[in-house]
GROMACS .gro file of C-alpha atoms in nm:
model
  465
    1UNK     CA    1   4.512   1.348   0.836
    2UNK     CA    2   4.468   1.692   0.995
    3UNK     CA    3   4.539   2.013   0.807
    4UNK     CA    4   4.730   2.263   1.019
    5UNK     CA    5   4.739   2.640   0.981
    6UNK     CA    6   5.011   2.845   1.151
    7UNK     CA    7   4.938   3.184   1.303
    8UNK     CA    8   5.240   3.389   1.408
    9UNK     CA    9   5.102   3.657   1.636
   10UNK     CA   10   5.357   3.920   1.740
   11UNK     CA   11   5.264   4.179   1.999
   12UNK     CA   12   5.457   4.465   2.153
   13UNK     CA   13   5.588   4.249   2.438
   14UNK     CA   14   5.583   3.891   2.306
   15UNK     CA   15   5.519   3.671   2.006
   16UNK     CA   16   5.391   3.319   1.966
   17UNK     CA   17   5.338   3.050   1.705
   18UNK     CA   18   4.998   2.884   1.727
   19UNK     CA   19   4.884   2.592   1.511
   20UNK     CA   20   4.514   2.563   1.439
   21UNK     CA   21   4.317   2.272   1.302
   22UNK     CA   22   3.959   2.142   1.306
   23UNK     CA   23   3.882   1.827   1.504
   24UNK     CA   24   3.530   1.693   1.560
   25UNK     CA   25   3.389   2.013   1.408
   26UNK     CA   26   3.574   2.231   1.659
   27UNK     CA   27   3.875   2.458   1.617
   28UNK     CA   28   4.171   2.334   1.820
   29UNK     CA   29   4.474   2.549   1.901
   30UNK     CA   30   4.824   2.444   2.000
   31UNK     CA   31   5.090   2.694   2.101
   32UNK     CA   32   5.424   2.558   1.988
   33UNK     CA   33   5.664   2.846   2.044
   34UNK     CA   34   5.679   3.176   2.232
   35UNK     CA   35   5.936   3.453   2.235
   36UNK     CA   36   5.980   3.796   2.391
   37UNK     CA   37   5.959   4.129   2.213
   38UNK     CA   38   6.029   4.488   2.303
   39UNK     CA   39   6.184   4.806   2.173
   40UNK     CA   40   6.558   4.859   2.212
   41UNK     CA   41   6.714   5.200   2.270
   42UNK     CA   42   6.961   5.236   1.984
   43UNK     CA   43   7.149   5.565   1.972
   44UNK     CA   44   6.858   5.740   2.142
   45UNK     CA   45   6.584   5.586   1.927
   46UNK     CA   46   6.333   5.320   2.034
   47UNK     CA   47   6.363   5.048   1.770
   48UNK     CA   48   6.243   4.698   1.684
   49UNK     CA   49   6.509   4.434   1.623
   50UNK     CA   50   6.345   4.297   1.310
   51UNK     CA   51   6.636   4.067   1.230
   52UNK     CA   52   6.606   3.897   1.569
   53UNK     CA   53   6.228   3.879   1.532
   54UNK     CA   54   6.257   3.714   1.192
   55UNK     CA   55   6.499   3.466   1.345
   56UNK     CA   56   6.232   3.388   1.606
   57UNK     CA   57   5.975   3.345   1.328
   58UNK     CA   58   6.195   3.082   1.163
   59UNK     CA   59   6.274   2.910   1.494
   60UNK     CA   60   5.903   2.867   1.565
   61UNK     CA   61   5.837   2.742   1.213
   62UNK     CA   62   6.105   2.479   1.259
   63UNK     CA   63   5.916   2.355   1.567
   64UNK     CA   64   5.635   2.248   1.331
   65UNK     CA   65   5.876   2.017   1.154
   66UNK     CA   66   6.010   1.883   1.483
   67UNK     CA   67   5.664   1.783   1.607
   68UNK     CA   68   5.553   1.649   1.270
   69UNK     CA   69   5.276   1.903   1.209
   70UNK     CA   70   5.356   2.077   0.882
   71UNK     CA   71   5.122   2.372   0.819
   72UNK     CA   72   4.927   2.419   0.498
   73UNK     CA   73   4.992   2.790   0.528
   74UNK     CA   74   5.136   3.056   0.755
   75UNK     CA   75   5.032   3.415   0.827
   76UNK     CA   76   5.177   3.687   1.049
   77UNK     CA   77   4.999   3.964   1.236
   78UNK     CA   78   5.149   4.244   1.445
   79UNK     CA   79   5.065   4.586   1.584
   80UNK     CA   80   4.996   4.873   1.341
   81UNK     CA   81   5.167   5.189   1.209
   82UNK     CA   82   5.536   5.084   1.214
   83UNK     CA   83   5.735   5.015   0.898
   84UNK     CA   84   6.075   4.966   0.739
   85UNK     CA   85   6.222   5.127   0.429
   86UNK     CA   86   6.417   4.910   0.185
   87UNK     CA   87   6.677   5.028  -0.065
   88UNK     CA   88   6.742   4.887  -0.412
   89UNK     CA   89   6.951   4.609  -0.259
   90UNK     CA   90   6.660   4.510  -0.029
   91UNK     CA   91   6.846   4.634   0.279
   92UNK     CA   92   6.678   4.837   0.552
   93UNK     CA   93   6.740   5.209   0.526
   94UNK     CA   94   6.791   5.367   0.867
   95UNK     CA   95   6.629   5.190   1.163
   96UNK     CA   96   6.302   5.008   1.232
   97UNK     CA   97   6.187   5.282   1.470
   98UNK     CA   98   5.893   5.197   1.695
   99UNK     CA   99   5.574   5.391   1.763
  100UNK     CA  100   5.668   5.489   2.120
  101UNK     CA  101   5.974   5.679   1.998
  102UNK     CA  102   5.954   6.057   2.030
  103UNK     CA  103   6.071   6.137   1.676
  104UNK     CA  104   5.715   6.234   1.582
  105UNK     CA  105   5.700   6.522   1.832
  106UNK     CA  106   5.580   6.826   1.636
  107UNK     CA  107   5.534   6.628   1.315
  108UNK     CA  108   5.157   6.673   1.330
  109UNK     CA  109   5.207   7.046   1.281
  110UNK     CA  110   5.438   6.980   0.987
  111UNK     CA  111   5.163   6.771   0.825
  112UNK     CA  112   4.899   7.035   0.899
  113UNK     CA  113   5.104   7.295   0.713
  114UNK     CA  114   5.017   7.094   0.401
  115UNK     CA  115   4.667   6.968   0.486
  116UNK     CA  116   4.441   7.063   0.774
  117UNK     CA  117   4.362   6.816   1.047
  118UNK     CA  118   3.995   6.834   0.949
  119UNK     CA  119   4.060   6.766   0.582
  120UNK     CA  120   4.298   6.482   0.667
  121UNK     CA  121   4.028   6.305   0.869
  122UNK     CA  122   3.769   6.367   0.597
  123UNK     CA  123   4.004   6.200   0.345
  124UNK     CA  124   4.121   5.904   0.554
  125UNK     CA  125   3.875   5.855   0.841
  126UNK     CA  126   4.169   5.773   1.069
  127UNK     CA  127   4.189   5.934   1.411
  128UNK     CA  128   4.487   6.146   1.499
  129UNK     CA  129   4.753   5.951   1.685
  130UNK     CA  130   5.098   6.109   1.686
  131UNK     CA  131   5.257   5.769   1.616
  132UNK     CA  132   5.061   5.703   1.292
  133UNK     CA  133   5.273   5.620   0.989
  134UNK     CA  134   5.194   5.956   0.830
  135UNK     CA  135   5.370   6.141   1.112
  136UNK     CA  136   5.655   5.890   1.128
  137UNK     CA  137   5.717   5.940   0.756
  138UNK     CA  138   5.709   6.316   0.803
  139UNK     CA  139   5.974   6.271   1.073
  140UNK     CA  140   6.189   6.078   0.826
  141UNK     CA  141   6.137   6.348   0.563
  142UNK     CA  142   6.238   6.625   0.803
  143UNK     CA  143   6.513   6.451   0.999
  144UNK     CA  144   6.661   6.207   0.744
  145UNK     CA  145   6.555   6.310   0.393
  146UNK     CA  146   6.836   6.096   0.254
  147UNK     CA  147   6.651   5.786   0.377
  148UNK     CA  148   6.349   5.864   0.158
  149UNK     CA  149   6.581   5.932  -0.133
  150UNK     CA  150   6.743   5.590  -0.090
  151UNK     CA  151   6.418   5.404  -0.033
  152UNK     CA  152   6.270   5.187  -0.305
  153UNK     CA  153   5.998   5.027  -0.091
  154UNK     CA  154   5.805   5.084   0.230
  155UNK     CA  155   5.674   4.774   0.403
  156UNK     CA  156   5.471   4.768   0.723
  157UNK     CA  157   5.625   4.535   0.982
  158UNK     CA  158   5.410   4.224   0.906
  159UNK     CA  159   5.443   4.290   0.532
  160UNK     CA  160   5.821   4.292   0.576
  161UNK     CA  161   5.814   3.956   0.750
  162UNK     CA  162   5.590   3.809   0.479
  163UNK     CA  163   5.834   3.943   0.221
  164UNK     CA  164   6.121   3.773   0.404
  165UNK     CA  165   5.924   3.446   0.397
  166UNK     CA  166   5.814   3.440   0.034
  167UNK     CA  167   5.995   3.718  -0.149
  168UNK     CA  168   5.676   3.909  -0.243
  169UNK     CA  169   5.639   4.278  -0.156
  170UNK     CA  170   5.273   4.357  -0.091
  171UNK     CA  171   5.086   4.566   0.162
  172UNK     CA  172   4.791   4.412   0.338
  173UNK     CA  173   4.476   4.623   0.365
  174UNK     CA  174   4.405   4.627   0.740
  175UNK     CA  175   4.762   4.720   0.833
  176UNK     CA  176   4.782   4.979   0.556
  177UNK     CA  177   4.479   5.164   0.695
  178UNK     CA  178   4.674   5.241   1.014
  179UNK     CA  179   4.913   5.453   0.806
  180UNK     CA  180   4.652   5.732   0.767
  181UNK     CA  181   4.742   5.742   0.398
  182UNK     CA  182   4.463   5.522   0.257
  183UNK     CA  183   4.136   5.623   0.093
  184UNK     CA  184   3.870   5.438   0.299
  185UNK     CA  185   3.624   5.433   0.008
  186UNK     CA  186   3.851   5.302  -0.269
  187UNK     CA  187   4.052   5.096  -0.015
  188UNK     CA  188   4.370   5.200  -0.194
  189UNK     CA  189   4.649   5.451  -0.138
  190UNK     CA  190   4.546   5.816  -0.157
  191UNK     CA  191   4.789   5.923  -0.428
  192UNK     CA  192   4.696   6.291  -0.406
  193UNK     CA  193   4.759   6.296  -0.031
  194UNK     CA  194   5.092   6.115  -0.068
  195UNK     CA  195   5.204   6.364  -0.334
  196UNK     CA  196   5.083   6.660  -0.127
  197UNK     CA  197   5.293   6.545   0.169
  198UNK     CA  198   5.601   6.500  -0.048
  199UNK     CA  199   5.641   6.126   0.006
  200UNK     CA  200   5.771   5.921  -0.291
  201UNK     CA  201   5.476   5.728  -0.438
  202UNK     CA  202   5.701   5.452  -0.570
  203UNK     CA  203   5.771   5.316  -0.220
  204UNK     CA  204   5.407   5.216  -0.156
  205UNK     CA  205   5.325   4.861  -0.265
  206UNK     CA  206   5.005   4.715  -0.407
  207UNK     CA  207   4.729   4.669  -0.150
  208UNK     CA  208   4.610   4.310  -0.102
  209UNK     CA  209   4.307   4.196   0.094
  210UNK     CA  210   4.329   3.955   0.390
  211UNK     CA  211   4.277   3.598   0.279
  212UNK     CA  212   4.506   3.638  -0.022
  213UNK     CA  213   4.770   3.371  -0.085
  214UNK     CA  214   5.082   3.557  -0.195
  215UNK     CA  215   5.325   3.271  -0.259
  216UNK     CA  216   5.522   2.979  -0.121
  217UNK     CA  217   5.833   2.998   0.094
  218UNK     CA  218   6.158   3.105  -0.067
  219UNK     CA  219   6.419   2.838  -0.130
  220UNK     CA  220   6.632   2.974   0.156
  221UNK     CA  221   6.344   2.962   0.403
  222UNK     CA  222   6.238   2.614   0.286
  223UNK     CA  223   6.590   2.492   0.349
  224UNK     CA  224   6.597   2.658   0.692
  225UNK     CA  225   6.262   2.529   0.824
  226UNK     CA  226   6.257   2.194   0.642
  227UNK     CA  227   5.931   2.225   0.445
  228UNK     CA  228   5.726   2.444   0.212
  229UNK     CA  229   5.386   2.602   0.266
  230UNK     CA  230   5.177   2.890   0.139
  231UNK     CA  231   5.202   3.240   0.283
  232UNK     CA  232   4.845   3.364   0.329
  233UNK     CA  233   4.769   3.717   0.443
  234UNK     CA  234   4.555   3.731   0.755
  235UNK     CA  235   4.432   4.072   0.861
  236UNK     CA  236   4.790   4.160   0.953
  237UNK     CA  237   4.685   4.432   1.195
  238UNK     CA  238   4.628   4.234   1.514
  239UNK     CA  239   4.308   4.423   1.597
  240UNK     CA  240   4.149   4.325   1.267
  241UNK     CA  241   4.247   3.960   1.319
  242UNK     CA  242   4.096   3.968   1.669
  243UNK     CA  243   3.770   4.115   1.537
  244UNK     CA  244   3.744   3.824   1.293
  245UNK     CA  245   3.720   3.590   1.594
  246UNK     CA  246   3.416   3.754   1.757
  247UNK     CA  247   3.194   3.455   1.847
  248UNK     CA  248   2.878   3.627   1.727
  249UNK     CA  249   2.711   3.729   1.402
  250UNK     CA  250   2.464   3.962   1.576
  251UNK     CA  251   2.462   4.314   1.433
  252UNK     CA  252   2.394   4.474   1.772
  253UNK     CA  253   2.728   4.355   1.911
  254UNK     CA  254   3.001   4.593   2.019
  255UNK     CA  255   3.352   4.457   2.070
  256UNK     CA  256   3.652   4.539   2.286
  257UNK     CA  257   3.977   4.389   2.167
  258UNK     CA  258   4.153   4.398   2.501
  259UNK     CA  259   4.529   4.383   2.527
  260UNK     CA  260   4.808   4.638   2.553
  261UNK     CA  261   4.557   4.863   2.381
  262UNK     CA  262   4.181   4.845   2.415
  263UNK     CA  263   4.010   4.883   2.080
  264UNK     CA  264   3.638   4.939   2.125
  265UNK     CA  265   3.404   4.954   1.830
  266UNK     CA  266   3.173   4.788   1.579
  267UNK     CA  267   3.196   4.646   1.228
  268UNK     CA  268   3.052   4.859   0.948
  269UNK     CA  269   3.019   4.837   0.571
  270UNK     CA  270   3.105   5.202   0.507
  271UNK     CA  271   3.339   5.449   0.680
  272UNK     CA  272   3.220   5.753   0.876
  273UNK     CA  273   3.455   6.040   0.802
  274UNK     CA  274   3.223   6.306   0.940
  275UNK     CA  275   3.311   6.595   1.168
  276UNK     CA  276   3.113   6.434   1.451
  277UNK     CA  277   3.310   6.112   1.414
  278UNK     CA  278   3.637   6.307   1.423
  279UNK     CA  279   3.535   6.502   1.733
  280UNK     CA  280   3.455   6.172   1.908
  281UNK     CA  281   3.804   6.048   1.808
  282UNK     CA  282   3.684   5.735   1.629
  283UNK     CA  283   3.881   5.571   1.353
  284UNK     CA  284   3.788   5.376   1.039
  285UNK     CA  285   4.038   5.093   1.013
  286UNK     CA  286   4.026   4.800   0.773
  287UNK     CA  287   3.900   4.450   0.840
  288UNK     CA  288   3.828   4.120   0.669
  289UNK     CA  289   3.619   4.133   0.347
  290UNK     CA  290   3.698   4.504   0.319
  291UNK     CA  291   3.488   4.578   0.626
  292UNK     CA  292   3.547   4.886   0.838
  293UNK     CA  293   3.641   4.825   1.200
  294UNK     CA  294   3.498   5.149   1.339
  295UNK     CA  295   3.660   5.194   1.677
  296UNK     CA  296   3.816   5.407   1.946
  297UNK     CA  297   4.172   5.353   2.063
  298UNK     CA  298   4.191   5.337   2.442
  299UNK     CA  299   4.519   5.308   2.633
  300UNK     CA  300   4.416   4.964   2.756
  301UNK     CA  301   4.617   4.723   2.969
  302UNK     CA  302   4.941   4.904   2.886
  303UNK     CA  303   4.894   5.099   3.210
  304UNK     CA  304   4.842   4.792   3.429
  305UNK     CA  305   5.127   4.610   3.253
  306UNK     CA  306   5.363   4.901   3.320
  307UNK     CA  307   5.267   4.937   3.687
  308UNK     CA  308   5.294   4.563   3.751
  309UNK     CA  309   5.632   4.544   3.577
  310UNK     CA  310   5.758   4.833   3.790
  311UNK     CA  311   5.637   4.712   4.128
  312UNK     CA  312   5.574   4.336   4.117
  313UNK     CA  313   5.686   4.173   3.791
  314UNK     CA  314   5.639   3.823   3.931
  315UNK     CA  315   5.276   3.875   4.035
  316UNK     CA  316   5.014   3.715   3.810
  317UNK     CA  317   4.751   3.939   3.655
  318UNK     CA  318   4.484   3.717   3.809
  319UNK     CA  319   4.616   3.787   4.159
  320UNK     CA  320   4.652   4.157   4.081
  321UNK     CA  321   4.288   4.167   3.961
  322UNK     CA  322   4.175   3.993   4.280
  323UNK     CA  323   4.366   4.234   4.505
  324UNK     CA  324   4.234   4.537   4.313
  325UNK     CA  325   3.874   4.417   4.356
  326UNK     CA  326   3.906   4.452   4.733
  327UNK     CA  327   4.010   4.819   4.727
  328UNK     CA  328   3.770   5.108   4.796
  329UNK     CA  329   3.958   5.396   4.633
  330UNK     CA  330   3.730   5.599   4.403
  331UNK     CA  331   3.993   5.789   4.201
  332UNK     CA  332   3.945   5.796   3.823
  333UNK     CA  333   4.207   5.898   3.566
  334UNK     CA  334   4.165   5.974   3.196
  335UNK     CA  335   4.309   5.667   3.023
  336UNK     CA  336   4.336   5.870   2.703
  337UNK     CA  337   4.565   6.133   2.852
  338UNK     CA  338   4.897   6.164   2.664
  339UNK     CA  339   5.089   6.147   2.992
  340UNK     CA  340   5.021   5.772   3.000
  341UNK     CA  341   5.140   5.696   2.646
  342UNK     CA  342   5.511   5.646   2.712
  343UNK     CA  343   5.616   5.774   3.056
  344UNK     CA  344   5.950   5.681   3.206
  345UNK     CA  345   5.764   5.603   3.531
  346UNK     CA  346   5.399   5.495   3.496
  347UNK     CA  347   5.341   5.487   3.873
  348UNK     CA  348   5.453   5.847   3.908
  349UNK     CA  349   5.252   5.949   3.598
  350UNK     CA  350   4.933   5.818   3.762
  351UNK     CA  351   5.013   5.978   4.098
  352UNK     CA  352   5.098   6.308   3.932
  353UNK     CA  353   4.769   6.305   3.740
  354UNK     CA  354   4.579   6.242   4.064
  355UNK     CA  355   4.755   6.528   4.241
  356UNK     CA  356   4.680   6.763   3.952
  357UNK     CA  357   4.311   6.667   3.957
  358UNK     CA  358   4.285   6.687   4.338
  359UNK     CA  359   4.195   6.320   4.383
  360UNK     CA  360   4.312   6.061   4.633
  361UNK     CA  361   4.657   5.941   4.528
  362UNK     CA  362   4.690   5.560   4.512
  363UNK     CA  363   4.989   5.445   4.717
  364UNK     CA  364   4.987   5.065   4.695
  365UNK     CA  365   4.994   4.835   4.394
  366UNK     CA  366   4.635   4.712   4.456
  367UNK     CA  367   4.514   5.073   4.482
  368UNK     CA  368   4.692   5.164   4.158
  369UNK     CA  369   4.540   4.861   3.986
  370UNK     CA  370   4.193   4.948   4.115
  371UNK     CA  371   4.226   5.301   3.980
  372UNK     CA  372   4.336   5.173   3.640
  373UNK     CA  373   4.064   4.906   3.609
  374UNK     CA  374   3.786   5.144   3.719
  375UNK     CA  375   3.917   5.416   3.489
  376UNK     CA  376   3.924   5.177   3.193
  377UNK     CA  377   3.571   5.053   3.258
  378UNK     CA  378   3.440   5.409   3.295
  379UNK     CA  379   3.606   5.497   2.964
  380UNK     CA  380   3.436   5.195   2.803
  381UNK     CA  381   3.099   5.322   2.927
  382UNK     CA  382   3.159   5.667   2.781
  383UNK     CA  383   3.273   5.524   2.448
  384UNK     CA  384   2.971   5.296   2.423
  385UNK     CA  385   2.743   5.598   2.455
  386UNK     CA  386   2.939   5.775   2.180
  387UNK     CA  387   2.925   5.472   1.948
  388UNK     CA  388   2.549   5.448   1.992
  389UNK     CA  389   2.505   5.818   1.915
  390UNK     CA  390   2.726   5.801   1.607
  391UNK     CA  391   2.575   5.483   1.461
  392UNK     CA  392   2.215   5.523   1.581
  393UNK     CA  393   2.223   5.163   1.703
  394UNK     CA  394   2.160   5.037   2.057
  395UNK     CA  395   2.418   4.769   2.138
  396UNK     CA  396   2.297   4.517   2.395
  397UNK     CA  397   2.607   4.298   2.399
  398UNK     CA  398   2.976   4.369   2.439
  399UNK     CA  399   3.219   4.099   2.330
  400UNK     CA  400   3.555   4.132   2.504
  401UNK     CA  401   3.816   3.940   2.310
  402UNK     CA  402   4.190   3.899   2.352
  403UNK     CA  403   4.409   3.857   2.658
  404UNK     CA  404   4.217   4.113   2.862
  405UNK     CA  405   3.905   3.897   2.845
  406UNK     CA  406   4.058   3.698   3.133
  407UNK     CA  407   4.053   4.000   3.369
  408UNK     CA  408   3.749   3.905   3.577
  409UNK     CA  409   3.737   4.225   3.784
  410UNK     CA  410   3.765   4.443   3.473
  411UNK     CA  411   3.487   4.244   3.304
  412UNK     CA  412   3.263   4.295   3.608
  413UNK     CA  413   3.337   4.667   3.610
  414UNK     CA  414   3.273   4.692   3.235
  415UNK     CA  415   2.925   4.541   3.277
  416UNK     CA  416   2.865   4.787   3.563
  417UNK     CA  417   2.982   5.103   3.387
  418UNK     CA  418   2.822   5.020   3.050
  419UNK     CA  419   2.499   4.868   3.183
  420UNK     CA  420   2.540   4.605   2.913
  421UNK     CA  421   2.591   4.228   2.910
  422UNK     CA  422   2.958   4.144   2.870
  423UNK     CA  423   3.061   3.825   2.688
  424UNK     CA  424   3.430   3.760   2.761
  425UNK     CA  425   3.634   3.540   2.529
  426UNK     CA  426   3.803   3.393   2.344
  427UNK     CA  427   4.134   3.503   2.491
  428UNK     CA  428   4.333   3.394   2.185
  429UNK     CA  429   4.118   3.598   1.948
  430UNK     CA  430   4.403   3.745   1.743
  431UNK     CA  431   4.560   3.408   1.667
  432UNK     CA  432   4.216   3.258   1.600
  433UNK     CA  433   4.129   3.534   1.353
  434UNK     CA  434   4.464   3.488   1.179
  435UNK     CA  435   4.392   3.114   1.148
  436UNK     CA  436   4.033   3.174   1.030
  437UNK     CA  437   4.159   3.384   0.741
  438UNK     CA  438   4.386   3.100   0.635
  439UNK     CA  439   4.111   2.840   0.679
  440UNK     CA  440   3.872   3.049   0.472
  441UNK     CA  441   4.131   3.074   0.197
  442UNK     CA  442   4.173   2.695   0.206
  443UNK     CA  443   3.797   2.632   0.197
  444UNK     CA  444   3.766   2.488   0.548
  445UNK     CA  445   3.484   2.742   0.601
  446UNK     CA  446   3.268   2.891   0.328
  447UNK     CA  447   3.201   3.226   0.498
  448UNK     CA  448   3.305   3.438   0.793
  449UNK     CA  449   2.961   3.378   0.944
  450UNK     CA  450   3.021   3.003   0.942
  451UNK     CA  451   3.370   3.052   1.086
  452UNK     CA  452   3.236   3.267   1.370
  453UNK     CA  453   2.974   3.006   1.455
  454UNK     CA  454   3.258   2.759   1.485
  455UNK     CA  455   3.444   2.996   1.719
  456UNK     CA  456   3.134   3.016   1.939
  457UNK     CA  457   3.114   2.636   1.948
  458UNK     CA  458   3.486   2.585   2.010
  459UNK     CA  459   3.584   2.828   2.286
  460UNK     CA  460   3.444   2.912   2.629
  461UNK     CA  461   3.278   3.251   2.677
  462UNK     CA  462   3.200   3.391   3.024
  463UNK     CA  463   2.900   3.621   3.063
  464UNK     CA  464   2.885   3.915   3.306
  465UNK     CA  465   2.566   4.110   3.363
   0.00000   0.00000   0.00000
């Protein structure tokens, strides 16, 4: 009888339940449920509807019962940085505000009144991003101090969902690193930093490593879904789960976790919190086995998703890629520019940038797509050079994992701009990594190296040179 492991992978625009098992020495995936996600504008704030999302989590879990495939365990991964505050009655204080909300405007300067930007990087190794938890918490402190006074616990979004499943409040390592409040050497909360910033230390929960079983389902959840299983922490930050699924154990491999964001980097044993690393805007996030996923955050497919949704929401990304490949426009935009983070009109943001930089303005959807894909690939080439300078290692292989690995034109451009062989796949890397963590906890694999060899044997990888 097969043992099933359930990955619940929730992204910024959708979520899905994927069962994983091993058949004939290969990992087999089965998507059993999918649901939409997005931020709602509630009284002027961009928020996540965590109650609805938890309802979707339970609905998908019930599907397992309906099809007769009860999982051994379940784990949830999501995006980073966002959180909820709980009061003494376990109710959410305030709102589950999302990272694209503008409440953090100016909060970096409030933080830097207490600790310099340079010292903050030296302590945490996390790149500045205005949406990081540290700035969101400063916004709460400045705008709603009563919320921090009421709060008894802070839980990152996937930690909150795990708590709702099993009743245990813990904070998983990889997700916690995105807060910019963790010591990357001790892999625990930086108590001095938290005190310096005036945040209540009591709200931060014990850090647990991915692969930890934290309990079985609560009685209420068991009754709702019709079975019991273990809750096992994957790397709950989706990037860290995706990195687990790299189908290679070679040390000279660079990865791009390609989705709404493009996360480009390498795995390391120790963080680099140096001034040079800060100037290059690299970040030291957490991964499986306490590894450091040393990477750069690049705007990624968010731009192409926004443009497509504005102009042709029914067009497939495959068709859009094909149309873009036939265009000759040579315009390049800076994918890292803040104007592309959360514009009301992405098309106009791109056109405005082109006008400001005296470049040809893309007018059609294929031209816009061509500009975005070429700009992304050029950015990848620049970041690869920086990674090699910072690490002193020449990387002769780039593994593109995640949904963006299916973008053929972008893969071709990435090989061109980086001058490096591109191995594209698997597309379901985040869910696979989530499942691997559960399988490792259950003893299906004895090491991450063995698990990655199985990924290489189980899923197709396309090579571009």
